Short mmCIF file of C-alpha atoms and ligand atoms in Angstrom, two decimals:
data_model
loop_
_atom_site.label_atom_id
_atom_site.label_comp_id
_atom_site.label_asym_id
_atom_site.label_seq_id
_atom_site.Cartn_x
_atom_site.Cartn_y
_atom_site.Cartn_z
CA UNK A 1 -23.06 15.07 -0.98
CA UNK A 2 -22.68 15.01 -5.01
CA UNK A 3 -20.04 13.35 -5.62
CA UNK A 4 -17.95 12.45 -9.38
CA UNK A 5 -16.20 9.05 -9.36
CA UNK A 6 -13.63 8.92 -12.15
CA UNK A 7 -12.52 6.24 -13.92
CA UNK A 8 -14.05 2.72 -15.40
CA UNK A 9 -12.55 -0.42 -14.10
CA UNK A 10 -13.08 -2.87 -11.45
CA UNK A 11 -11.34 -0.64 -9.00
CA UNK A 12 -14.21 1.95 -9.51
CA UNK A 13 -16.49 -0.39 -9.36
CA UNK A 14 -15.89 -1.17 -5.74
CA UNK A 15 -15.13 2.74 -5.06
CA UNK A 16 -18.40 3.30 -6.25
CA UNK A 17 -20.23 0.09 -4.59
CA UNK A 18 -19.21 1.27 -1.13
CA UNK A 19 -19.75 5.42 -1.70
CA UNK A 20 -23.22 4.62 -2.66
CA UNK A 21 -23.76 2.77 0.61
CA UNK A 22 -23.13 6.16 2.31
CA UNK A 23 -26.01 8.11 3.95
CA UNK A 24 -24.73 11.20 3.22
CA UNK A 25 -24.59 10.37 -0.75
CA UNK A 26 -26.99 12.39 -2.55
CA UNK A 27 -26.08 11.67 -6.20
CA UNK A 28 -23.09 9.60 -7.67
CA UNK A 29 -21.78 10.20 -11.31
CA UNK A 30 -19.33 8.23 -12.86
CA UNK A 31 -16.65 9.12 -15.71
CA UNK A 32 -17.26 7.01 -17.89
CA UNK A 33 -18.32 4.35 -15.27
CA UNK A 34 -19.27 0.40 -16.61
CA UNK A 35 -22.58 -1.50 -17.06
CA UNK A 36 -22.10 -2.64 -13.17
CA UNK A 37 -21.69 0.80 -12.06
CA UNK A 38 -25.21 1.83 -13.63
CA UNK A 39 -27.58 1.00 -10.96
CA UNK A 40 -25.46 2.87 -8.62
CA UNK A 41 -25.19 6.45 -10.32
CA UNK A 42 -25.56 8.03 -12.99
CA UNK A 43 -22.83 7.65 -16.01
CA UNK A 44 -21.36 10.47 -17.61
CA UNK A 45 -20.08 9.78 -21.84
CA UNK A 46 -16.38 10.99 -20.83
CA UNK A 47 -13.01 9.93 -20.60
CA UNK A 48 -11.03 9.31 -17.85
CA UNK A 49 -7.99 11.54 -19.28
CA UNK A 50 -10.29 14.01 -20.61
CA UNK A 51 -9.07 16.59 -18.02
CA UNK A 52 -10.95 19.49 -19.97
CA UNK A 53 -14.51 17.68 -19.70
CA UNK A 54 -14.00 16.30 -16.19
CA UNK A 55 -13.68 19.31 -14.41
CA UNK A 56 -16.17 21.29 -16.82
CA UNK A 57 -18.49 18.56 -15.53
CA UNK A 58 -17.65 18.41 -12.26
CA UNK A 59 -18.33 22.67 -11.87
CA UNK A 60 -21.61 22.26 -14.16
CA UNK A 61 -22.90 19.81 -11.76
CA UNK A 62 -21.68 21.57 -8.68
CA UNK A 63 -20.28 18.32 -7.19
CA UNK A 64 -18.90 18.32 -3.68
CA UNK A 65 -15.91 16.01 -4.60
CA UNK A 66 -14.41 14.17 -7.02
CA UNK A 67 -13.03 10.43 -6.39
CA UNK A 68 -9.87 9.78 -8.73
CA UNK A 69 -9.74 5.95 -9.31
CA UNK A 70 -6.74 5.68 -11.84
CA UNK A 71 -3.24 7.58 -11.95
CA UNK A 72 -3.02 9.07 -15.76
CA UNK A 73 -5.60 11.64 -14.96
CA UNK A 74 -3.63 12.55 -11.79
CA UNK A 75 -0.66 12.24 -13.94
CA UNK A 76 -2.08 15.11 -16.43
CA UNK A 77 -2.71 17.43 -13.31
CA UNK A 78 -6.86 16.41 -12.69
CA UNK A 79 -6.74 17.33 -8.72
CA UNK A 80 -4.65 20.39 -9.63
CA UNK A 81 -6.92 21.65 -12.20
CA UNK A 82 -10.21 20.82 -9.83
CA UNK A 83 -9.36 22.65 -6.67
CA UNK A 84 -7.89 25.60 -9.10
CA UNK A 85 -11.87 25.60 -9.20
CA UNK A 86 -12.56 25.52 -5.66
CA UNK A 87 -13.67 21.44 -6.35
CA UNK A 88 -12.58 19.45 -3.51
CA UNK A 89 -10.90 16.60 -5.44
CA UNK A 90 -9.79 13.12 -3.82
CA UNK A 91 -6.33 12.53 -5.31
CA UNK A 92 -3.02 14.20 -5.29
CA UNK A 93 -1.68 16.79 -7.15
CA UNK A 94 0.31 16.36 -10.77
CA UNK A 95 3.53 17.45 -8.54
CA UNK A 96 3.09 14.93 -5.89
CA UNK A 97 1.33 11.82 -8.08
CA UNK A 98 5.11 11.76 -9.05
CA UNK A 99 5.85 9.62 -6.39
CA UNK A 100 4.00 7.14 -9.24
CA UNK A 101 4.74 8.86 -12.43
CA UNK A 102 8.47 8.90 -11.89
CA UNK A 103 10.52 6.11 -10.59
CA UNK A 104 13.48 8.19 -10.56
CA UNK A 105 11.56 10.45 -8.49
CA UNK A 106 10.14 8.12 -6.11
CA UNK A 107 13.50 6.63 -5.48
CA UNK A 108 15.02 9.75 -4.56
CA UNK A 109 12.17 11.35 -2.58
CA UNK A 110 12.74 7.32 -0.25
CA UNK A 111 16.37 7.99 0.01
CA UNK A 112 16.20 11.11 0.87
CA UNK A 113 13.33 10.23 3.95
CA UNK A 114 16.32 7.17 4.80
CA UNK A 115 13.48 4.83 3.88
CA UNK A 116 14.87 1.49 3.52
CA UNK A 117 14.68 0.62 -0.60
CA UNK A 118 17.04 -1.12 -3.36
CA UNK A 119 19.64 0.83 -3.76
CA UNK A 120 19.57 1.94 -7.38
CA UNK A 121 20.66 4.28 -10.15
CA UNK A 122 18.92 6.75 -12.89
CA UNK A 123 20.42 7.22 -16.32
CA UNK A 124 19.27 8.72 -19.98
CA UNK A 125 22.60 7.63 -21.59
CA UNK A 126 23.59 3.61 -22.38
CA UNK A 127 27.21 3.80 -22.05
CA UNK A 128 26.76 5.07 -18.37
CA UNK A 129 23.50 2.21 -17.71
CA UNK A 130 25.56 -0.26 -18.90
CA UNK A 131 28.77 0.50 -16.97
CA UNK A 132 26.49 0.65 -13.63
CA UNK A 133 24.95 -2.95 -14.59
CA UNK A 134 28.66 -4.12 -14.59
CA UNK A 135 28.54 -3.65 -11.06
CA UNK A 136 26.05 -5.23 -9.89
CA UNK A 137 25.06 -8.87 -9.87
CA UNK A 138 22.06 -10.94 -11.10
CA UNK A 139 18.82 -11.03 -11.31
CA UNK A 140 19.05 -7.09 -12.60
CA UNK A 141 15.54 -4.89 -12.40
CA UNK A 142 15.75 -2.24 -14.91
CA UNK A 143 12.93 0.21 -14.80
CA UNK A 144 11.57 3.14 -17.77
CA UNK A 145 11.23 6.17 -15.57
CA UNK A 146 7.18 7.30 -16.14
CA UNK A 147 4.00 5.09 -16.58
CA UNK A 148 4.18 1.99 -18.72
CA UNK A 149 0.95 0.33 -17.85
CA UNK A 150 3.00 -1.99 -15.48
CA UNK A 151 4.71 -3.32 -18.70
CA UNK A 152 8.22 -1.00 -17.98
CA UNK A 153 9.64 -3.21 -15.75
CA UNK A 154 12.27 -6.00 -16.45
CA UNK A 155 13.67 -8.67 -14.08
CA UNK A 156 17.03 -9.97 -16.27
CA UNK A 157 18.37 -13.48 -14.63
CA UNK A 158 21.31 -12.72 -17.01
CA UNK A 159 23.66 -9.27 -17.81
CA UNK A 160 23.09 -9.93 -21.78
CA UNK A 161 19.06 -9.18 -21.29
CA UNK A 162 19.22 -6.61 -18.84
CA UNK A 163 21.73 -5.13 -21.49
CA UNK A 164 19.29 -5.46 -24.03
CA UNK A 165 15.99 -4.30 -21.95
CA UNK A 166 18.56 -0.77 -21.00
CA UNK A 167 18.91 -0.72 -24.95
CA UNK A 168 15.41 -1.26 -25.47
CA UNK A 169 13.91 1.14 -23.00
CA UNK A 170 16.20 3.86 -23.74
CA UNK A 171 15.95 3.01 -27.25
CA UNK A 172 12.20 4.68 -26.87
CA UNK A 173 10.46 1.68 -26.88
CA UNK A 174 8.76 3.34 -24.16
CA UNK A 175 8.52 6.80 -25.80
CA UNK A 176 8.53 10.01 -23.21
CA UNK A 177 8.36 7.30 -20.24
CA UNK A 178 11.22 5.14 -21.17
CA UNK A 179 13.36 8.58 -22.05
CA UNK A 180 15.27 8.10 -18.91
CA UNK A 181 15.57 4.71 -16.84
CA UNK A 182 15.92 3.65 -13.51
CA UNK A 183 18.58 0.54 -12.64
CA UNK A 184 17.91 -1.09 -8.74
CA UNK A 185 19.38 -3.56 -6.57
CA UNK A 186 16.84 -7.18 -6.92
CA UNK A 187 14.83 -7.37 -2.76
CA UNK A 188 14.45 -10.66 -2.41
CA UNK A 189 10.74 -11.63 -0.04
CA UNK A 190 7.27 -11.94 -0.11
CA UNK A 191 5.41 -8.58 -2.05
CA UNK A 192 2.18 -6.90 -0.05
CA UNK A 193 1.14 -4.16 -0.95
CA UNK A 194 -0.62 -1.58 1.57
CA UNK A 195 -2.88 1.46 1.83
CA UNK A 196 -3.16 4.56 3.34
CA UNK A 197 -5.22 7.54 3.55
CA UNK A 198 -3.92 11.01 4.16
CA UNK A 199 -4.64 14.49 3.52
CA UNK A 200 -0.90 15.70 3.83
CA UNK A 201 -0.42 15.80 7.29
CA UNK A 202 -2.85 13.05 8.78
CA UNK A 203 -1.90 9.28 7.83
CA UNK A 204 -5.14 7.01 8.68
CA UNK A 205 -4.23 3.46 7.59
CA UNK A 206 -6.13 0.97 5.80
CA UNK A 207 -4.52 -2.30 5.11
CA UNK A 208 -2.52 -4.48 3.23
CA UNK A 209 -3.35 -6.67 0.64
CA UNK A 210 -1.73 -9.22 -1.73
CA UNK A 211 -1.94 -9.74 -5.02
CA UNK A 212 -0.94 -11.84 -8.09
CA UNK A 213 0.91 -10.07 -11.18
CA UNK A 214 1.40 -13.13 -13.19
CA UNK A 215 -1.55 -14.65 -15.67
CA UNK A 216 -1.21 -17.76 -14.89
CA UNK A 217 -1.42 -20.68 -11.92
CA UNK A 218 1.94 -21.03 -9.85
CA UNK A 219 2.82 -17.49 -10.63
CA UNK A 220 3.86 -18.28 -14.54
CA UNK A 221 3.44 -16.50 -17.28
CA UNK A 222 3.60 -12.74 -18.48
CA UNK A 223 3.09 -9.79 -15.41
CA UNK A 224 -0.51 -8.29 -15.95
CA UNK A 225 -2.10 -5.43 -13.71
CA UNK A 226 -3.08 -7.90 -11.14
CA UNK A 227 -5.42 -11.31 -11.40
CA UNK A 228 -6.56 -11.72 -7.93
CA UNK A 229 -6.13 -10.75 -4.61
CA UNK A 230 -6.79 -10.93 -1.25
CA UNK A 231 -7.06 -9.23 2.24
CA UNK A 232 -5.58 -9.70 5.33
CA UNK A 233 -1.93 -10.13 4.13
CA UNK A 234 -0.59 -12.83 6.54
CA UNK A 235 3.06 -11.88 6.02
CA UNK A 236 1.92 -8.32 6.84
CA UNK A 237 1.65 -8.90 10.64
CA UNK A 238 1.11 -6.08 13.64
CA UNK A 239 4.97 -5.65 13.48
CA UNK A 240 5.58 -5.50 9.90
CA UNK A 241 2.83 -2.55 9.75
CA UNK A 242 4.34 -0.87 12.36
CA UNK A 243 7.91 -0.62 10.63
CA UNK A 244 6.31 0.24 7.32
CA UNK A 245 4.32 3.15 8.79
CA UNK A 246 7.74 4.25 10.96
CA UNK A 247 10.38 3.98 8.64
CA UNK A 248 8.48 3.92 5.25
CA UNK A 249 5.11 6.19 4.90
CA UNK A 250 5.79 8.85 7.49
CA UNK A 251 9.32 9.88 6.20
CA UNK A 252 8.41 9.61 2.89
CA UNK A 253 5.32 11.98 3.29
CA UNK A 254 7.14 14.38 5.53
CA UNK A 255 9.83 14.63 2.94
CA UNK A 256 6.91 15.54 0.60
CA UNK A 257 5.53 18.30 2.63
CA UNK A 258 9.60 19.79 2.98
CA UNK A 259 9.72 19.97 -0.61
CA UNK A 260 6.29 21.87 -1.01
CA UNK A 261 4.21 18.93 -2.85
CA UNK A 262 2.37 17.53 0.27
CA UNK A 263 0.51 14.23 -1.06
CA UNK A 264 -2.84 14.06 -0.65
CA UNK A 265 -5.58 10.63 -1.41
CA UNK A 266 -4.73 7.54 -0.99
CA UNK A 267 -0.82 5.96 -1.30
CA UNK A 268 -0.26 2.65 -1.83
CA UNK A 269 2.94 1.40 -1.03
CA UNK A 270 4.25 -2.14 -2.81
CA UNK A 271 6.76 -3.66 -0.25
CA UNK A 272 9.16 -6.23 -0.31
CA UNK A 273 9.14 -8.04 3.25
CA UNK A 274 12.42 -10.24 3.29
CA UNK A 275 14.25 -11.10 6.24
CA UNK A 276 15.18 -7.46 7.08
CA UNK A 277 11.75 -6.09 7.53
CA UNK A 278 9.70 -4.29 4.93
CA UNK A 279 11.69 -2.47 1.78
CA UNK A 280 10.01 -0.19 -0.69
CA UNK A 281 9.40 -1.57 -3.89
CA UNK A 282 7.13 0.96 -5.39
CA UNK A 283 4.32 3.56 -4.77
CA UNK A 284 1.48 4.07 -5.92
CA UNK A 285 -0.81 7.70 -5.94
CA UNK A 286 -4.13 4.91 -6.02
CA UNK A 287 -5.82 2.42 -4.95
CA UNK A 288 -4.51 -1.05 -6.32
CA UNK A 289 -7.14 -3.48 -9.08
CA UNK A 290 -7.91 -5.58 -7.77
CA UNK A 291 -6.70 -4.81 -4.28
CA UNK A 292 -9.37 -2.44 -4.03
CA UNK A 293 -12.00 -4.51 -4.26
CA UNK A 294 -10.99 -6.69 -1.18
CA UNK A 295 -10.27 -3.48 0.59
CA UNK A 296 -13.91 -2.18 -0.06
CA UNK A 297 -15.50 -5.72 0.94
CA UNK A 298 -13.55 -5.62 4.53
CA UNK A 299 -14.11 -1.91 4.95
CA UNK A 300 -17.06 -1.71 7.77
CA UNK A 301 -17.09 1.97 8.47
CA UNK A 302 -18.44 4.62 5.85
CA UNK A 303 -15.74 5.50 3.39
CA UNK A 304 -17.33 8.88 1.64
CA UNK A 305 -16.66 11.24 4.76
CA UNK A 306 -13.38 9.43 5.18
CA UNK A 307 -12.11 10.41 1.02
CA UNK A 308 -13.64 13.94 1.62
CA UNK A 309 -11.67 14.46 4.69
CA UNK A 310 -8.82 13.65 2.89
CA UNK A 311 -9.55 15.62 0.18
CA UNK A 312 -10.40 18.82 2.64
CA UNK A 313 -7.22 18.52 5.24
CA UNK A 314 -9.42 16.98 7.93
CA UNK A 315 -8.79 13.47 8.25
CA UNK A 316 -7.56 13.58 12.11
CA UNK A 317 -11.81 13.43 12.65
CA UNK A 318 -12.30 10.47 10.79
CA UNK A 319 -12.02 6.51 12.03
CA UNK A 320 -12.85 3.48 9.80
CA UNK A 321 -13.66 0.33 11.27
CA UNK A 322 -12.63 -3.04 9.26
CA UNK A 323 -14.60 -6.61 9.22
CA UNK A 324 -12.27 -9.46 10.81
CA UNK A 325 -13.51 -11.21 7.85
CA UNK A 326 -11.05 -12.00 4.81
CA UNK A 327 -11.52 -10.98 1.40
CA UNK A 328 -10.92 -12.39 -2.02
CA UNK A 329 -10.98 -11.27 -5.12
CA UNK A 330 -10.73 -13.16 -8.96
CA UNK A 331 -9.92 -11.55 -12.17
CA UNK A 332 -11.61 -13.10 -14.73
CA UNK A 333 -9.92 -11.90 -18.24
CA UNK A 334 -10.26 -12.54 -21.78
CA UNK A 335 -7.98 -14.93 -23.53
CA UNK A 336 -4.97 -13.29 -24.58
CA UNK A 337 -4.71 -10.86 -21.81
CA UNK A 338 -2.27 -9.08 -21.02
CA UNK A 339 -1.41 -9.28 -25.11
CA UNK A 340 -4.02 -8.90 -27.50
CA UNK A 341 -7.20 -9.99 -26.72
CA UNK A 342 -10.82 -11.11 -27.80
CA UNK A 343 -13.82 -8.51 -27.41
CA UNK A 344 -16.96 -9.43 -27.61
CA UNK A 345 -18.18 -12.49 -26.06
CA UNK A 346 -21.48 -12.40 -24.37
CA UNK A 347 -21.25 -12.94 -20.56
CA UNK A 348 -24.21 -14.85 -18.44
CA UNK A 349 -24.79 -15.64 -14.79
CA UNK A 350 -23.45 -12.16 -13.07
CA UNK A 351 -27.14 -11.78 -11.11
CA UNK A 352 -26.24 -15.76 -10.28
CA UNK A 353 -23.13 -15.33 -9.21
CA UNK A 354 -24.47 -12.20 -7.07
CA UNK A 355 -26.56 -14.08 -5.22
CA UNK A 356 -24.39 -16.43 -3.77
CA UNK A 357 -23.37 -16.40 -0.37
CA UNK A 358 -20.68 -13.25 0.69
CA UNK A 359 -20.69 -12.82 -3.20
CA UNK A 360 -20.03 -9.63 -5.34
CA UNK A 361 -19.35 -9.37 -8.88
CA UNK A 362 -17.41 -6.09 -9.68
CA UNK A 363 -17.29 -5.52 -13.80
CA UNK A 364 -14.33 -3.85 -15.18
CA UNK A 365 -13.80 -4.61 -18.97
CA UNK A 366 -17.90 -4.78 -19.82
CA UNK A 367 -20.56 -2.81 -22.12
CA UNK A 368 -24.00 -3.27 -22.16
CA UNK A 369 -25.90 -4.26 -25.66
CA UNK A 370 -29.37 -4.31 -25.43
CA UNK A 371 -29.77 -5.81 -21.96
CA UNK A 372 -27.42 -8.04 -22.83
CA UNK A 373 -23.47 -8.06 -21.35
CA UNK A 374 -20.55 -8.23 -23.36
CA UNK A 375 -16.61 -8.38 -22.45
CA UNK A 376 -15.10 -5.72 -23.86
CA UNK A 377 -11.68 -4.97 -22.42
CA UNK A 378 -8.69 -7.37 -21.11
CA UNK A 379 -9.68 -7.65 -17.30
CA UNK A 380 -13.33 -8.54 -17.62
CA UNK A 381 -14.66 -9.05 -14.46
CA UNK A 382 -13.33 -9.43 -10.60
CA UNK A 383 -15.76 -12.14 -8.80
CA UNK A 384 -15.06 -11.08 -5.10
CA UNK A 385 -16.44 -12.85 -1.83
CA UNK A 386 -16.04 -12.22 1.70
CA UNK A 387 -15.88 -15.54 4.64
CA UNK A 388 -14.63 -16.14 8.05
CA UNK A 389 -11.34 -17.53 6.95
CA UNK A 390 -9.30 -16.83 3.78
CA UNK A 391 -10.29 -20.37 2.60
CA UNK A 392 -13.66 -19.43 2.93
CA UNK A 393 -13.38 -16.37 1.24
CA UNK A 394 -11.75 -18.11 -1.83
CA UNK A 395 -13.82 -21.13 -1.85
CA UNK A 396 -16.82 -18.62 -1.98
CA UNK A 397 -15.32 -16.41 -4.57
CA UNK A 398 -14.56 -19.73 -7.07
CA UNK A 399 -18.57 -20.46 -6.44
CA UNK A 400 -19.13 -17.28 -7.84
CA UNK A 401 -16.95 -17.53 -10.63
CA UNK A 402 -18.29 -21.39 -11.88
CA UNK A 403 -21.89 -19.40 -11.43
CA UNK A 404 -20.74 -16.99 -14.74
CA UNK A 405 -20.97 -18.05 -18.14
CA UNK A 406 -18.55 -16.76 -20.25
CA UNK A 407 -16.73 -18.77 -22.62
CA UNK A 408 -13.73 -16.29 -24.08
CA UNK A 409 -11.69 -15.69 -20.83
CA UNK A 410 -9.67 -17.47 -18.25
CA UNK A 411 -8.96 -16.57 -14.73
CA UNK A 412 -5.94 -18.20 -12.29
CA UNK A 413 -7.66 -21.10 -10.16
CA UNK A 414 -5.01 -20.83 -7.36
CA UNK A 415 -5.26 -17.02 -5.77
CA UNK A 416 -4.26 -17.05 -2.33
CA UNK A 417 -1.97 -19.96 -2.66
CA UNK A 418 0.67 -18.38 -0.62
CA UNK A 419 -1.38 -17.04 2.54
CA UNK A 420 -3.22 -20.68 2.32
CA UNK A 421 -0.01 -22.41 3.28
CA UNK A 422 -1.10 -20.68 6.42
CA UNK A 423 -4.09 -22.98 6.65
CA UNK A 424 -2.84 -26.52 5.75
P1 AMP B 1 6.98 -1.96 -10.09
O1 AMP B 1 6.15 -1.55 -11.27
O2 AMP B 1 8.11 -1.04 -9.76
O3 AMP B 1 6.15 -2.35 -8.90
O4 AMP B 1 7.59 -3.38 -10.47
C1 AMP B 1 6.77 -4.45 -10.87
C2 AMP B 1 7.16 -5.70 -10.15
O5 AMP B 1 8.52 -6.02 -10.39
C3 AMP B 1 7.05 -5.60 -8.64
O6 AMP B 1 5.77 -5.85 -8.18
C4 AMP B 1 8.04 -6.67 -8.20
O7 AMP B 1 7.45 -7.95 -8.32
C5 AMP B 1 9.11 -6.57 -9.23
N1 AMP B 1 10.19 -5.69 -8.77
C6 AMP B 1 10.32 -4.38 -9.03
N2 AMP B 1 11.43 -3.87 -8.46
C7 AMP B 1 12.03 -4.91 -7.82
C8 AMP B 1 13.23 -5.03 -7.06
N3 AMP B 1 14.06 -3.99 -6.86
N4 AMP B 1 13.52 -6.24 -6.54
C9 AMP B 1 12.71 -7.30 -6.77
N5 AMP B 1 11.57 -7.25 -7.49
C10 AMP B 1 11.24 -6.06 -8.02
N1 LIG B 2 -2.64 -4.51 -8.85
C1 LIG B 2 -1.54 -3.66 -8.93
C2 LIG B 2 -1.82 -2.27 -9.30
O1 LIG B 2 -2.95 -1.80 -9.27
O2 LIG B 2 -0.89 -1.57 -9.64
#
């Protein structure tokens, strides 16, 4: 099977790491890939939103499917565009990769499947945000409607800031995505966040994974796109799985088929789990970075035939088998992530780091100079490792990361604090 894997962080990284270990790979391209990617196929010079160029390539090199790792491209209509062309694509369509574009959108598609969420309201006008605000009581989450890059939500202790952050988003801060806004109801609980697989009709599960938004130890500091993780999810027991997939994923994706936008790839719900169960705090048409790296280092079973059963409506044949084994993942980033940041460091010790036991270094933020490795985005590098126990799998993962030289980033020294309490 030739198969195009698009996109060019950490996430695709591991996508790509675990396709390549499938027997029935032939060839792997990757748009436009990173240095760690190399060894494992073959990179193609294009943009991950260049819809035009990904599906001309994808037809001139008669691929058998195409792996979406990020959400703009399925934003811009990339699956749509690729099965117009007969190209089995893994990733759902423009219509249905609303359930991530839109918050306004997702909310209504829960509420209408009774799937228990913050209750919440949508507005375009001020006078009509600010009036709803009135009624409710602190902390207030106010929400620009499209994709922000994670940075269009705000959690106000007081009314005066979530006053200003209504003013602000609808002021266009956010441009087309901040044009209307979405007000909820603050869930109280411990976040997970977990995956599924489905092709519109079949749901095969994955599972859950946490991670950790803010940059900095003890969960301080500004939310980034995620600077660790780690898999199992202790708070996500046999129970709170079961209610998710009952009350959460299966109405939500039947209410998707009823209105004619069945939603096909992988769905990653974020979940609040408080005292009453699991709530829906967001979805996802993706897989999660860095949560996809821990997923890929647990997954046991082959995961090509599993994405291209999705992607072709038969996923009821497929069965993936997961290592008892936990999973963690670091983020190492460059100083001043998730602001402005330094490019350009050179980075050492990646084959070291490698090497270690249950290590494996996915790159994310990297370019290549003459043999040599350089950082070149905000998220640099995810050091992941894999051990009997969580503590294992951390301790492991921190080996790897003291084994890289690099001295322009930072990364948080205390992922998996919260499932460790577990362990002490
Ligand atoms: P989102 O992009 O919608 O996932 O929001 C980003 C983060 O804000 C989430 O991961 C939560 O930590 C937090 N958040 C969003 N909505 C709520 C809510 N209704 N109640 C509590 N926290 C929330
Ligand atoms: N790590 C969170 C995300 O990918 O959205």
């Amino acid at each position: 099977m030739k198969v195009l894997l698009v996109g060019g962080g950490g996430r695709e990284h591991a996508l790509g790491w675990k396709i390549a270990q499938s027997p029935l790979l032939t060839k792997l391209f990757v748009a436009p890939g990173n240095p760690g990617i190399k060894p494992l196929g073959e990179r193609l010079a294009l943009g991950a939103e260049d819809v035009d160029a990904i599906v001309s390539a994808a037809r001139a090199r008669a691929v058998d499917l195409v792996v979406v790792g990020p959400e703009a491209p399925l934003a811009l209509g990339l699956a749509d565009r690729l099965r117009a062309h007969g190209v089995p694509c893994f990733g759902p369509s423009q219509a249905a990769a609303r359930l991530e574009s839109s918050k306004a959108f997702m909310k209504e598609t829960a509420t209408r499947a009774g799937a228990p969420t913050a209750a919440f309201g949508r507005f375009k006008d001020v006078a009509a945000a600010q009036a709803f605000l009135a009624g409710m009581s602190a902390p207030y989450v106010v929400k620009a409607d499209g994709l922000a890059a994670g940075k269009g939500v705000v959690i106000a202790e007081t009314f005066a800031e979530a006053d200003s952050a209504v003013r602000d988003l609808l002021g266009g801060r956010f441009g087309e995505a901040g044009a209307e806004i979405v007000i909820e109801e603050f869930m109280a609980g411990e976040e997970a966040s977990y995956f599924v697989l489905t092709d519109g009709e079949t749901i095969l599960p994955l599972a859950a994974a946490q991670d950790h938004k803010r940059a900095f130890d003890g969960d301080k500091g500004p939310n980034t796109g995620g600077m660790g993780a780690y898999s199992p999810a202790p708070v996500f027991s046999t129970e709170v799985e079961e209610e998710t997939l009952a009350r959460i994923i299966r109405p939500v994706l039947a209410e998707m088929r009823r209105g004619g936008t069945p939603f096909q790839g992988v769905l990653f719900a974020g979940l609040m789990i408080g005292e009453s169960g699991p709530r829906l705090v967001e979805f996802n048409a993706r897989f999660g970075d860095p949560e996809c790296q821990v997923l890929m280092r647990r997954l046991e079973g082959d995961l090509l035939p599993a994405l291209h059963a999705a992607a072709t409506g038969r996923l009821h044949e497929v069965t993936l088998q997961w290592s008892r084994n936990a999973a963690a993942v670091i983020v190492l980033a460059a100083d001043g992530y998730p602001g402005a940041y330094r490019k350009g460091g050179e980075i050492k010790g990646v084959a070291r780091a490698d090497a270690l036991p249950g290590v494996v270094v996915f790159q994310a933020g990297t370019e290549e100079k003459d043999g040599r490795l350089f950082a070149s985005g905000g998220r640099v590098l995810s050091v992941s490792a894999v051990g009997a126990t969580l503590p294992e799998a951390v301790r492991r993962a921190y080996a790897g990361v003291d084994a890289i030289e690099w001295r322009d980033g930072f990364c948080r020294r205390d992922i998996g604090w919260r499932a460790m309490k577990t362990f002490i």
